[in-house]
XYZ file of C-alpha atoms in Angstrom:
115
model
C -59.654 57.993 -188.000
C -58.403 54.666 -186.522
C -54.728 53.059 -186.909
C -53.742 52.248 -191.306
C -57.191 54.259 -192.208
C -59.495 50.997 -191.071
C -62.994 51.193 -189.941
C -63.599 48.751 -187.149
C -66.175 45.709 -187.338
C -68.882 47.037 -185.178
C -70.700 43.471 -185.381
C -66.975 41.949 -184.036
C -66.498 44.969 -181.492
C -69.927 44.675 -180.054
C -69.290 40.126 -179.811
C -66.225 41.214 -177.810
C -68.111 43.834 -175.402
C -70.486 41.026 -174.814
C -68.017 38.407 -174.011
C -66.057 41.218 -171.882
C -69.244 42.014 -169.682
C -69.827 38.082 -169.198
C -66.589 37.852 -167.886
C -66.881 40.625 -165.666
C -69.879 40.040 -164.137
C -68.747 36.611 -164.122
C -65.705 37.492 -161.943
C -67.787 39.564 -159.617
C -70.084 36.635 -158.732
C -66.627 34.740 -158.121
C -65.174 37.595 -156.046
C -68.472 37.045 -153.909
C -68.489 33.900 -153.169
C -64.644 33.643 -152.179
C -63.718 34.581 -148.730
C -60.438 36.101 -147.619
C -59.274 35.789 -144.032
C -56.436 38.391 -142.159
C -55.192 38.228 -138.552
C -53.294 40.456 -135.610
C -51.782 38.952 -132.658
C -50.671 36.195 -133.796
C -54.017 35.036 -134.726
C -55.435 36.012 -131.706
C -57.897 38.034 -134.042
C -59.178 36.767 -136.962
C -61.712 38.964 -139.326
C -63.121 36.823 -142.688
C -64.366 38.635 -145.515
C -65.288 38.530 -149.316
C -63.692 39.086 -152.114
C -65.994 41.909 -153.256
C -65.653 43.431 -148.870
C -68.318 42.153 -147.277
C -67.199 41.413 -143.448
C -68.909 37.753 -142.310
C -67.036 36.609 -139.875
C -64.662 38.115 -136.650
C -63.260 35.690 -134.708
C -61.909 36.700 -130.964
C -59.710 34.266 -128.680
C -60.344 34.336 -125.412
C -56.881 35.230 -124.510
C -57.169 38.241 -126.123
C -59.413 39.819 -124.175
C -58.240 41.549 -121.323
C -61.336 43.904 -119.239
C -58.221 46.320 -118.556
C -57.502 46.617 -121.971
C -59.573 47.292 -124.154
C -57.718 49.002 -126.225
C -55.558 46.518 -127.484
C -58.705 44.364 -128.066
C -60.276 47.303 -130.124
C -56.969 47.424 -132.078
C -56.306 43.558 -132.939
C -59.934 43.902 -134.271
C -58.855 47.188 -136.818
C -55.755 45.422 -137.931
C -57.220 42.027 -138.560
C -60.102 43.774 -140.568
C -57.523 45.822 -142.205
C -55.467 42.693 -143.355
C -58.335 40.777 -144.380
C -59.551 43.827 -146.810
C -55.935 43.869 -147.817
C -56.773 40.292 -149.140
C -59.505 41.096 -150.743
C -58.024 43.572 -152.299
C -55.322 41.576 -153.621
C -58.161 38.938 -154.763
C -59.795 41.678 -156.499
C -56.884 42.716 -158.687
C -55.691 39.230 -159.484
C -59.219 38.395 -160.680
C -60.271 41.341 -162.328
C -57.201 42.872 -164.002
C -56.531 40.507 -166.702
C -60.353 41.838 -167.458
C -59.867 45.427 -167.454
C -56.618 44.871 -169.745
C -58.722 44.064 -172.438
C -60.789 47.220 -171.785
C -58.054 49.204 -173.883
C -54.940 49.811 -172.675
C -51.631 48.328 -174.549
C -53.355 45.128 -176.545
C -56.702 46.138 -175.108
C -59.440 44.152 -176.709
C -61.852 46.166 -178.063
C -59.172 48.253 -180.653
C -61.049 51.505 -180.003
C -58.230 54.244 -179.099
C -58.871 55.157 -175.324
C -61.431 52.458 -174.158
């Protein structure tokens, strides 16, 4: 039984699942085709990536590289991919949770209890 004994529209429930998926897969084309960027060393190291996590660029200045330590290298490269996922991350959520609140939630858009 729903909320004050009402049955739900199914005609205006099934309109807002198809507006919902629109937008979704409308903000997934846009997470896609926006690129994120994160550095280490003091830009030294430079990794460019998605929104949706693809990796498409890695930048390396020269000064960075050092034959004796590689290491280092190696380690700029994991922290600048790290921050540039963080990004994406972040570009992820900012995008795609005003979406998911209408999934159900508090005020959630479709009025079903639980979705």
């Amino acid at each position: 039984m729903f909320p004050g004994g009402q049955q739900p529209d199914l005609s205006q429930l099934m309109k807002q699942a198809q507006q919902m998926q629109q937008q979704l897969a409308a903000a997934q084309q846009e997470l896609a085709a926006t690129e994120v960027t994160g550095t280490a060393g003091g830009n030294l190291v430079s990794a460019t990536m998605t929104g949706d996590g693809d990796l498409t660029a890695l930048t390396i200045a020269p000064a960075a590289v050092d034959p004796d330590d590689l290491e280092t290298l190696q380690d700029l490269v994991v922290a600048a991919v790290r921050d540039a996922k963080r990004a994406a991350d972040e570009l992820t959520a900012s995008r795609m949770g005003p979406l998911a609140g209408g999934l159900g939630g508090p005020g959630g858009g479709l009025g079903l209890p639980g979705l």
